[in-house]
């Protein structure tokens, strides 16, 4: 029976138009007994394919189509486990052996040297033999065929025959058949499949056009001539090859041989041993280490000692039961390595003595006392009553996840050291496959269809749906595009966007996953170069690595940890000693006062618009409250309806405490009291879900584990329905009514959306507090580090700079004679503040030169080095003469425009004039350097001393936005306030107005959010010169004013004020872009009587027009 | 025999081609337009 042995999926990037799952399903439906997946130079989709095929009862054959040095192709199939290992090595060699990582190729000699267990087919029309027939003739092709027979053996090399109704196929296959006969080789029929169904040929054409960066017309020569490259019904194959039935039968024979290797079963992965494995068995080594650490952490007689001992024994028993002792010890080795790395990275710095951890645990592993004792977690699980079951229990189905966060520099070096310790062949980073979403789909398909670029860009920007599959409906909603869904080309765009949704676009690096293997990893999965230099990724993503049961180590880079490192260092420079963040006062009410006011911009985890709103309602006062805060603004609690009850009960609890009364939070059933008391009767943490199921419905650890897995993988909703039956009957057995059981289960189901385990929330809550403490007591150092560690967090530099100002920190513009490469803390300011201090004069941050547009870090470093070598620059001519050649004229002009040369005593226009005298417009490479050398003698230029006026306030602000992307000298609304209609109020007036008042505001858009849980509501954060306004936009209002809301940097909003429990929001009724010459009666910038303002360069109109061009991008979420 | 399926985004071209040998030894390419059902002779 025929089997398809040559098949490409979408993991032949931009050459396959179907997912492996679609191919497997189609093959199964057509009655194929087996299918080979042979993507170009990789097995990216092989594991997903094998899993899907297995579930369908289809045999999955693992292979690849490799490109040889001369560009010809060969098809390789893995017959045995040894063959698979060789396949992986060959693919790795094709990738790592080339300078250009985007063009992997293999030497034929490498294949000849390593073919054991492989079956080789001669390839498609671009294959080894057809190419030789075409370019060098029959004799050369025959010689090659005979060589292949000699090297691989007659049983392992076959001549591939493909018939896809392409002109010349018949002649070619007959020539190949003759060749095979002469060389005494077998022939095999194959389909050169590139999509699962005929209709997909259109998408395939588009992908080919995209690959060649042209339109469909432009790709005419590269595209396939017809739609005959899909999986065929078996009868059709028989008819197609009726003159050579042997070729068809051979395919079945080869498939049968390949049964000897099953990717889902025969990988043979092993985790490496820990250091000392040769001396002590792992369980004993782990127990000894943990017990000795326990003595140090929990002194005899201390409050938590006996619970800690009990907990340790419980965990050691579970760990030994699952044979994970070695796993934990290897992690301990890695963390020791991290400690060494941190010490090396910090050596010579002042923070080296600051008792900073090398990294921090996150996630459910933080609940483990073994992790705590090994140093993998920094939160005491006993004192914090953290639930173990989420991380470790009797029925663990997979290796537990231990995620570690590091500062960026430490993580980079740690990854290098892990490679060095275990060997490059044993380590690989996990890859990821970004998939086509609506924007990318519209842009790429639109370009291929040659649709007008401007319209494509509009659709890409304005459309709301994330997935390409909603495009037709989106077009109906967009102004100017209604009715297009059936217009020529637009109709195709919509259909193809639907097909391409979810297909992988390219290979990328996963944020932190690494695989370490005792066996060479290159024999388990091919490795290739990542886009980042010195990085090698394996060809499987997180899901495939999970399916392969690889142990994935997650080393994540957390911007806030880098910020903390830098901040501590800066504080140490000022004070001589770094602060010990493990010993600060964690109950400092001054810090909590600011948090409760919502003064949290720039802090870790609690700075977003939604968090600020929540903080003003929940008012956290200790670390446990902060953990709740971190966890509560998440889809899990929100969809589960936990938020409002929690907030209400918090208020009740506060009032009860003030009155000296005890407070009992209500629970849905007494059985839940113990589990939910600390969160006032609602489910906020993911582990509470499991505890609730155990307490209310008697779930065993196994059922709870199965439920947890169902919550985290795809299709979890369908699986959840199955769990309802078990839950209902378990609850009934405990005397719980169905009504209560259903109510609780609904909350449980909500956590199939995302929720945090308590351990994770506790770890993040601690870091949130430490960030708040640092900002409160060392604001200058904090903001300096915040600026230097962007991008991170919820806000742009522009918004952060203004928040700094509100906290008494002056942000000073770059100065060529003062600035360093990055931001620095100036010596002025009060330094360490006492409790309650703050306000003006708290400190000064000087912006670094590398922040200037067109200045790179290297350029800035060179300028600073030159200044240190040769003394301060004396004039702009001196800058031009001494600056490194890579600093081009536009970059110098940017420095001048933003005030970087103000110290030379001339106006900025005069300085730019001078730059122009010394340097011509940038035209020829090499010119600048030559001209600068001519300026060695400081002769005066005849026009050097022409006078020009200074910049107006508006011009200075525009220059800052254009050059830095943020403004330090003010807010645009300051300059527009007087020109706004009288009814427009500033944000600081809003708290004094009544709930329900009609108001108008105007501001710069800082952030736009469209959370999935918000049912179509949009949240826009506006900022004016006095502060921020949270605007809530209903779906109907959004539809009416969508282009403005999505596209305008400055908005005018009219709406009703909503005040509730310390929060102030504006419910929008009308939203427009703030523009010049608006004709709306409700919003017209005041015009001077003679309209001259329209043409005056310094008018509000002129400023606004320019401001729209240079306004910083808002941060858009969702 | 060979097939063409092109320009689906504009005016689709879907054809089935055959190259035939005439009695006198000459060769001719014919194609069937699979949208209209008409047969055409391709000029050399």
Short mmCIF file of N, CA, C and O in Angstrom, two decimals, chain A residues 613-653:
data_model
loop_
_atom_site.label_atom_id
_atom_site.label_comp_id
_atom_site.label_asym_id
_atom_site.label_seq_id
_atom_site.Cartn_x
_atom_site.Cartn_y
_atom_site.Cartn_z
N UNK A 613 -5.74 51.02 40.53
CA UNK A 613 -7.16 51.08 40.93
C UNK A 613 -7.41 50.12 42.09
O UNK A 613 -8.11 50.44 43.04
N UNK A 614 -6.85 48.94 42.00
CA UNK A 614 -7.08 47.91 43.01
C UNK A 614 -6.43 48.30 44.33
O UNK A 614 -7.00 48.13 45.40
N UNK A 615 -5.23 48.84 44.27
CA UNK A 615 -4.51 49.20 45.50
C UNK A 615 -5.30 50.20 46.33
O UNK A 615 -5.31 50.11 47.56
N UNK A 616 -5.95 51.12 45.69
CA UNK A 616 -6.70 52.14 46.42
C UNK A 616 -7.91 51.52 47.11
O UNK A 616 -8.43 52.09 48.07
N UNK A 617 -8.31 50.36 46.65
CA UNK A 617 -9.46 49.68 47.28
C UNK A 617 -9.00 48.67 48.33
O UNK A 617 -9.56 48.57 49.40
N UNK A 618 -7.98 47.90 48.02
CA UNK A 618 -7.57 46.85 48.95
C UNK A 618 -6.63 47.35 50.04
O UNK A 618 -6.58 46.80 51.12
N UNK A 619 -5.86 48.39 49.74
CA UNK A 619 -4.97 49.01 50.72
C UNK A 619 -4.10 48.00 51.49
O UNK A 619 -4.29 47.77 52.68
N UNK A 620 -3.14 47.37 50.81
CA UNK A 620 -2.27 46.39 51.46
C UNK A 620 -1.40 47.03 52.53
O UNK A 620 -0.92 48.15 52.36
N UNK A 621 -1.16 46.29 53.60
CA UNK A 621 -0.39 46.83 54.73
C UNK A 621 0.72 45.91 55.19
O UNK A 621 1.43 46.24 56.15
N UNK A 622 0.85 44.74 54.57
CA UNK A 622 1.97 43.86 54.90
C UNK A 622 2.28 42.99 53.68
O UNK A 622 1.60 43.09 52.65
N UNK A 623 3.31 42.14 53.83
CA UNK A 623 3.73 41.34 52.68
C UNK A 623 2.64 40.38 52.23
O UNK A 623 2.49 40.12 51.04
N UNK A 624 1.89 39.85 53.18
CA UNK A 624 0.82 38.92 52.80
C UNK A 624 -0.23 39.65 51.95
O UNK A 624 -0.74 39.11 50.96
N UNK A 625 -0.52 40.89 52.33
CA UNK A 625 -1.47 41.68 51.54
C UNK A 625 -0.91 41.97 50.15
O UNK A 625 -1.63 41.97 49.16
N UNK A 626 0.39 42.20 50.07
CA UNK A 626 1.00 42.46 48.77
C UNK A 626 0.94 41.21 47.88
O UNK A 626 0.79 41.32 46.67
N UNK A 627 1.10 40.05 48.49
CA UNK A 627 0.99 38.81 47.71
C UNK A 627 -0.42 38.72 47.11
O UNK A 627 -0.59 38.37 45.94
N UNK A 628 -1.41 39.07 47.90
CA UNK A 628 -2.79 39.10 47.40
C UNK A 628 -2.90 40.08 46.24
O UNK A 628 -3.50 39.80 45.20
N UNK A 629 -2.30 41.22 46.40
CA UNK A 629 -2.34 42.26 45.38
C UNK A 629 -1.78 41.77 44.05
O UNK A 629 -2.33 42.02 42.98
N UNK A 630 -0.64 41.08 44.14
CA UNK A 630 -0.01 40.56 42.92
C UNK A 630 -0.93 39.55 42.25
O UNK A 630 -1.05 39.50 41.03
N UNK A 631 -1.61 38.74 43.06
CA UNK A 631 -2.41 37.65 42.50
C UNK A 631 -3.78 38.08 42.02
O UNK A 631 -4.37 37.43 41.16
N UNK A 632 -4.31 39.18 42.59
CA UNK A 632 -5.73 39.46 42.37
C UNK A 632 -6.02 40.07 41.01
O UNK A 632 -7.11 39.87 40.45
N UNK A 633 -5.05 40.80 40.45
CA UNK A 633 -5.32 41.42 39.16
C UNK A 633 -4.88 40.45 38.07
O UNK A 633 -3.88 40.65 37.38
N UNK A 634 -5.59 39.40 37.95
CA UNK A 634 -5.28 38.32 36.99
C UNK A 634 -6.61 37.78 36.49
O UNK A 634 -7.62 37.82 37.20
N UNK A 635 -6.62 37.21 35.31
CA UNK A 635 -7.89 36.68 34.79
C UNK A 635 -8.56 35.68 35.71
O UNK A 635 -9.79 35.67 35.82
N UNK A 636 -7.80 34.85 36.40
CA UNK A 636 -8.38 33.83 37.27
C UNK A 636 -9.35 34.42 38.29
O UNK A 636 -10.54 34.13 38.28
N UNK A 637 -8.85 35.25 39.20
CA UNK A 637 -9.76 35.86 40.19
C UNK A 637 -10.82 36.75 39.57
O UNK A 637 -11.94 36.82 40.05
N UNK A 638 -10.48 37.45 38.50
CA UNK A 638 -11.44 38.37 37.88
C UNK A 638 -12.62 37.59 37.31
O UNK A 638 -13.78 37.87 37.62
N UNK A 639 -12.30 36.60 36.48
CA UNK A 639 -13.39 35.82 35.86
C UNK A 639 -14.12 34.99 36.92
O UNK A 639 -15.31 34.73 36.80
N UNK A 640 -13.40 34.61 37.96
CA UNK A 640 -14.02 33.82 39.02
C UNK A 640 -14.89 34.64 39.96
O UNK A 640 -15.45 34.11 40.91
N UNK A 641 -14.96 35.93 39.72
CA UNK A 641 -15.82 36.77 40.55
C UNK A 641 -15.31 36.95 41.96
O UNK A 641 -16.08 37.16 42.89
N UNK A 642 -13.99 36.88 42.14
CA UNK A 642 -13.44 36.98 43.49
C UNK A 642 -13.12 38.40 43.91
O UNK A 642 -13.01 38.70 45.10
N UNK A 643 -12.97 39.28 42.95
CA UNK A 643 -12.39 40.59 43.25
C UNK A 643 -13.32 41.45 44.12
O UNK A 643 -12.92 41.90 45.19
N UNK A 644 -14.52 41.67 43.66
CA UNK A 644 -15.43 42.55 44.43
C UNK A 644 -15.71 42.01 45.82
O UNK A 644 -15.66 42.77 46.79
N UNK A 645 -16.02 40.72 45.97
CA UNK A 645 -16.22 40.20 47.33
C UNK A 645 -15.00 40.42 48.20
O UNK A 645 -15.12 40.81 49.37
N UNK A 646 -13.81 40.21 47.64
CA UNK A 646 -12.60 40.39 48.44
C UNK A 646 -12.48 41.84 48.92
O UNK A 646 -12.22 42.11 50.09
N UNK A 647 -12.70 42.75 48.01
CA UNK A 647 -12.55 44.17 48.34
C UNK A 647 -13.57 44.58 49.40
O UNK A 647 -13.25 45.26 50.37
N UNK A 648 -14.79 44.12 49.24
CA UNK A 648 -15.85 44.44 50.22
C UNK A 648 -15.48 43.90 51.58
O UNK A 648 -15.59 44.61 52.60
N UNK A 649 -15.00 42.68 51.61
CA UNK A 649 -14.70 42.05 52.90
C UNK A 649 -13.47 42.68 53.54
O UNK A 649 -13.36 42.73 54.77
N UNK A 650 -12.59 43.15 52.72
CA UNK A 650 -11.43 43.86 53.25
C UNK A 650 -11.89 45.09 54.04
O UNK A 650 -11.37 45.40 55.11
N UNK A 651 -12.82 45.78 53.46
CA UNK A 651 -13.38 46.98 54.10
C UNK A 651 -14.08 46.59 55.41
O UNK A 651 -13.91 47.23 56.44
N UNK A 652 -14.85 45.51 55.34
CA UNK A 652 -15.53 45.03 56.55
C UNK A 652 -14.52 44.65 57.62
O UNK A 652 -14.69 44.95 58.80
N UNK A 653 -13.45 44.01 57.17
CA UNK A 653 -12.40 43.60 58.12
C UNK A 653 -11.75 44.81 58.77
O UNK A 653 -11.50 44.84 59.98
#
